[in-house]
Amino acid sequence: MMRNVPYTADEKTSLHVSLDRHRDAVVWKLRGLDDEQLRRPMTPSGTTLLGLVKHLAAVEYGWFCETFGRETEPFPSDEDDPDVDMHVLPHETTEQILAFYERARAAADKAIEEADVETAGTAWHGATVTMRWVLIHMIEETARHAGHMDILRELIDGATGDHPEAATA
């Protein structure tokens, strides 16, 4: 069952639950698909469901952990491919990418729990940002890519909806 953003919770709780709703929709969009479907490029740029999950894992680590001086896993990088975090490489398994996303979420959740919304950190581009700003940015980022996943999933097997109780096929 998807959590609803509480009507009267404090700011950080409301933002965190909103992020979790979008994260859960991302994971739900993968359910019931096989490895080939998860890796199938669905756009001219090569966007795949699994590639979007890999990207979201990297940005969770980047924004919530690197920004606030916390430990991260190595990010996918390739000087010849600036979008490598969106591409599933032949040696990467579905299980590895899903586990990477789970670990990124857990690390991000720990950072969120331990910081105040006013806690400041340094973004990858040098700007000072607060945990509040990062939460809002990651809600936007995750919702944007969950929307992409809505379309890709419908193109793959006709399934629609943003949460299990809203699903149709």
GROMACS .gro file of C-alpha atoms in nm:
model
  169
    1MET     CA    1   0.000   0.000   0.000
    2MET     CA    2   0.135   0.339  -0.095
    3ARG     CA    3   0.177   0.593   0.180
    4ASN     CA    4  -0.008   0.922   0.154
    5VAL     CA    5   0.156   1.250   0.240
    6PRO     CA    6   0.014   1.338   0.583
    7TYR     CA    7  -0.212   1.643   0.585
    8THR     CA    8  -0.067   1.786   0.906
    9ALA     CA    9   0.289   1.651   0.937
   10ASP     CA   10   0.598   1.864   0.979
   11GLU     CA   11   0.782   1.987   0.671
   12LYS     CA   12   1.057   1.724   0.658
   13THR     CA   13   0.817   1.435   0.710
   14SER     CA   14   0.586   1.565   0.437
   15LEU     CA   15   0.874   1.608   0.191
   16HIS     CA   16   1.023   1.267   0.273
   17VAL     CA   17   0.691   1.085   0.234
   18SER     CA   18   0.630   1.264  -0.096
   19LEU     CA   19   0.971   1.149  -0.220
   20ASP     CA   20   0.900   0.794  -0.102
   21ARG     CA   21   0.569   0.785  -0.293
   22HIS     CA   22   0.753   0.864  -0.617
   23ARG     CA   23   1.036   0.621  -0.536
   24ASP     CA   24   0.781   0.346  -0.474
   25ALA     CA   25   0.610   0.423  -0.805
   26VAL     CA   26   0.947   0.387  -0.980
   27VAL     CA   27   1.000   0.041  -0.831
   28TRP     CA   28   0.640  -0.060  -0.896
   29LYS     CA   29   0.676   0.026  -1.267
   30LEU     CA   30   0.929  -0.260  -1.296
   31ARG     CA   31   0.713  -0.533  -1.143
   32GLY     CA   32   0.607  -0.817  -1.367
   33LEU     CA   33   0.852  -0.735  -1.646
   34ASP     CA   34   1.133  -0.961  -1.759
   35ASP     CA   35   1.496  -0.861  -1.805
   36GLU     CA   36   1.457  -0.797  -2.177
   37GLN     CA   37   1.161  -0.565  -2.119
   38LEU     CA   38   1.345  -0.373  -1.846
   39ARG     CA   39   1.645  -0.320  -2.076
   40ARG     CA   40   1.452  -0.251  -2.397
   41PRO     CA   41   1.536   0.093  -2.541
   42MET     CA   42   1.202   0.267  -2.590
   43THR     CA   43   1.311   0.605  -2.728
   44PRO     CA   44   1.557   0.724  -2.994
   45SER     CA   45   1.795   0.827  -2.713
   46GLY     CA   46   1.793   0.470  -2.578
   47THR     CA   47   1.596   0.530  -2.258
   48THR     CA   48   1.511   0.212  -2.068
   49LEU     CA   49   1.321   0.146  -1.748
   50LEU     CA   50   1.629  -0.005  -1.584
   51GLY     CA   51   1.850   0.282  -1.703
   52LEU     CA   52   1.621   0.530  -1.532
   53VAL     CA   53   1.651   0.336  -1.206
   54LYS     CA   54   2.031   0.335  -1.237
   55HIS     CA   55   2.026   0.711  -1.294
   56LEU     CA   56   1.799   0.772  -0.995
   57ALA     CA   57   2.030   0.567  -0.772
   58ALA     CA   58   2.329   0.776  -0.879
   59VAL     CA   59   2.149   1.106  -0.820
   60GLU     CA   60   2.018   0.992  -0.479
   61TYR     CA   61   2.377   0.922  -0.374
   62GLY     CA   62   2.498   1.244  -0.530
   63TRP     CA   63   2.244   1.484  -0.389
   64PHE     CA   64   2.181   1.334  -0.046
   65CYS     CA   65   2.523   1.191   0.035
   66GLU     CA   66   2.795   1.365  -0.163
   67THR     CA   67   2.636   1.707  -0.108
   68PHE     CA   68   2.641   1.660   0.269
   69GLY     CA   69   2.985   1.498   0.294
   70ARG     CA   70   2.857   1.145   0.342
   71GLU     CA   71   2.996   0.824   0.205
   72THR     CA   72   2.876   0.713  -0.139
   73GLU     CA   73   2.937   0.428  -0.375
   74PRO     CA   74   3.131   0.505  -0.691
   75PHE     CA   75   2.909   0.662  -0.954
   76PRO     CA   76   2.897   0.530  -1.308
   77SER     CA   77   3.126   0.755  -1.514
   78ASP     CA   78   3.273   0.759  -1.862
   79GLU     CA   79   3.438   1.061  -2.022
   80ASP     CA   80   3.310   0.944  -2.362
   81ASP     CA   81   2.951   0.901  -2.239
   82PRO     CA   82   2.821   1.178  -2.010
   83ASP     CA   83   2.492   0.988  -1.975
   84VAL     CA   84   2.649   0.657  -1.872
   85ASP     CA   85   2.443   0.660  -1.551
   86MET     CA   86   2.133   0.623  -1.773
   87HIS     CA   87   2.269   0.329  -1.971
   88VAL     CA   88   2.263  -0.032  -1.857
   89LEU     CA   89   2.594  -0.189  -1.947
   90PRO     CA   90   2.603  -0.549  -2.073
   91HIS     CA   91   2.777  -0.678  -1.757
   92GLU     CA   92   2.526  -0.508  -1.521
   93THR     CA   93   2.244  -0.730  -1.402
   94THR     CA   94   1.894  -0.620  -1.317
   95GLU     CA   95   1.952  -0.742  -0.962
   96GLN     CA   96   2.270  -0.532  -0.930
   97ILE     CA   97   2.097  -0.215  -1.046
   98LEU     CA   98   1.795  -0.269  -0.821
   99ALA     CA   99   2.027  -0.335  -0.526
  100PHE     CA  100   2.221  -0.016  -0.613
  101TYR     CA  101   1.892   0.178  -0.599
  102GLU     CA  102   1.797   0.019  -0.266
  103ARG     CA  103   2.136   0.107  -0.115
  104ALA     CA  104   2.115   0.462  -0.250
  105ARG     CA  105   1.768   0.505  -0.102
  106ALA     CA  106   1.883   0.371   0.234
  107ALA     CA  107   2.185   0.602   0.240
  108ALA     CA  108   1.969   0.897   0.137
  109ASP     CA  109   1.709   0.812   0.402
  110LYS     CA  110   1.980   0.809   0.669
  111ALA     CA  111   2.101   1.151   0.554
  112ILE     CA  112   1.746   1.285   0.558
  113GLU     CA  113   1.676   1.144   0.904
  114GLU     CA  114   1.998   1.283   1.053
  115ALA     CA  115   1.982   1.633   0.904
  116ASP     CA  116   1.756   1.927   0.963
  117VAL     CA  117   1.590   2.087   0.660
  118GLU     CA  118   1.817   2.389   0.716
  119THR     CA  119   2.136   2.181   0.709
  120ALA     CA  120   2.359   2.316   0.431
  121GLY     CA  121   2.583   2.125   0.196
  122THR     CA  122   2.777   2.184  -0.123
  123ALA     CA  123   2.628   2.068  -0.452
  124TRP     CA  124   2.844   1.910  -0.724
  125HIS     CA  125   2.850   2.244  -0.907
  126GLY     CA  126   2.970   2.437  -0.600
  127ALA     CA  127   2.648   2.603  -0.484
  128THR     CA  128   2.543   2.590  -0.121
  129VAL     CA  129   2.210   2.409  -0.086
  130THR     CA  130   1.994   2.306   0.208
  131MET     CA  131   1.845   1.965   0.278
  132ARG     CA  132   1.507   2.128   0.209
  133TRP     CA  133   1.622   2.226  -0.141
  134VAL     CA  134   1.764   1.877  -0.206
  135LEU     CA  135   1.440   1.711  -0.093
  136ILE     CA  136   1.237   1.935  -0.323
  137HIS     CA  137   1.480   1.880  -0.611
  138MET     CA  138   1.475   1.503  -0.567
  139ILE     CA  139   1.094   1.496  -0.549
  140GLU     CA  140   1.096   1.681  -0.882
  141GLU     CA  141   1.366   1.457  -1.033
  142THR     CA  142   1.206   1.132  -0.919
  143ALA     CA  143   0.856   1.240  -1.025
  144ARG     CA  144   0.987   1.346  -1.366
  145HIS     CA  145   1.151   1.010  -1.427
  146ALA     CA  146   0.854   0.820  -1.281
  147GLY     CA  147   0.647   0.997  -1.549
  148HIS     CA  148   0.891   0.879  -1.814
  149MET     CA  149   0.855   0.530  -1.672
  150ASP     CA  150   0.474   0.557  -1.693
  151ILE     CA  151   0.502   0.608  -2.067
  152LEU     CA  152   0.768   0.340  -2.122
  153ARG     CA  153   0.569   0.084  -1.924
  154GLU     CA  154   0.252   0.157  -2.119
  155LEU     CA  155   0.444   0.114  -2.446
  156ILE     CA  156   0.586  -0.219  -2.327
  157ASP     CA  157   0.272  -0.393  -2.204
  158GLY     CA  158  -0.013  -0.143  -2.180
  159ALA     CA  159  -0.001  -0.112  -1.799
  160THR     CA  160  -0.093   0.233  -1.670
  161GLY     CA  161  -0.129   0.405  -1.333
  162ASP     CA  162   0.111   0.542  -1.078
  163HIS     CA  163   0.047   0.301  -0.791
  164PRO     CA  164  -0.086  -0.056  -0.770
  165GLU     CA  165  -0.437   0.044  -0.664
  166ALA     CA  166  -0.460   0.278  -0.966
  167ALA     CA  167  -0.329   0.022  -1.215
  168THR     CA  168  -0.501  -0.105  -1.522
  169ALA     CA  169  -0.369  -0.332  -1.793
   0.00000   0.00000   0.00000
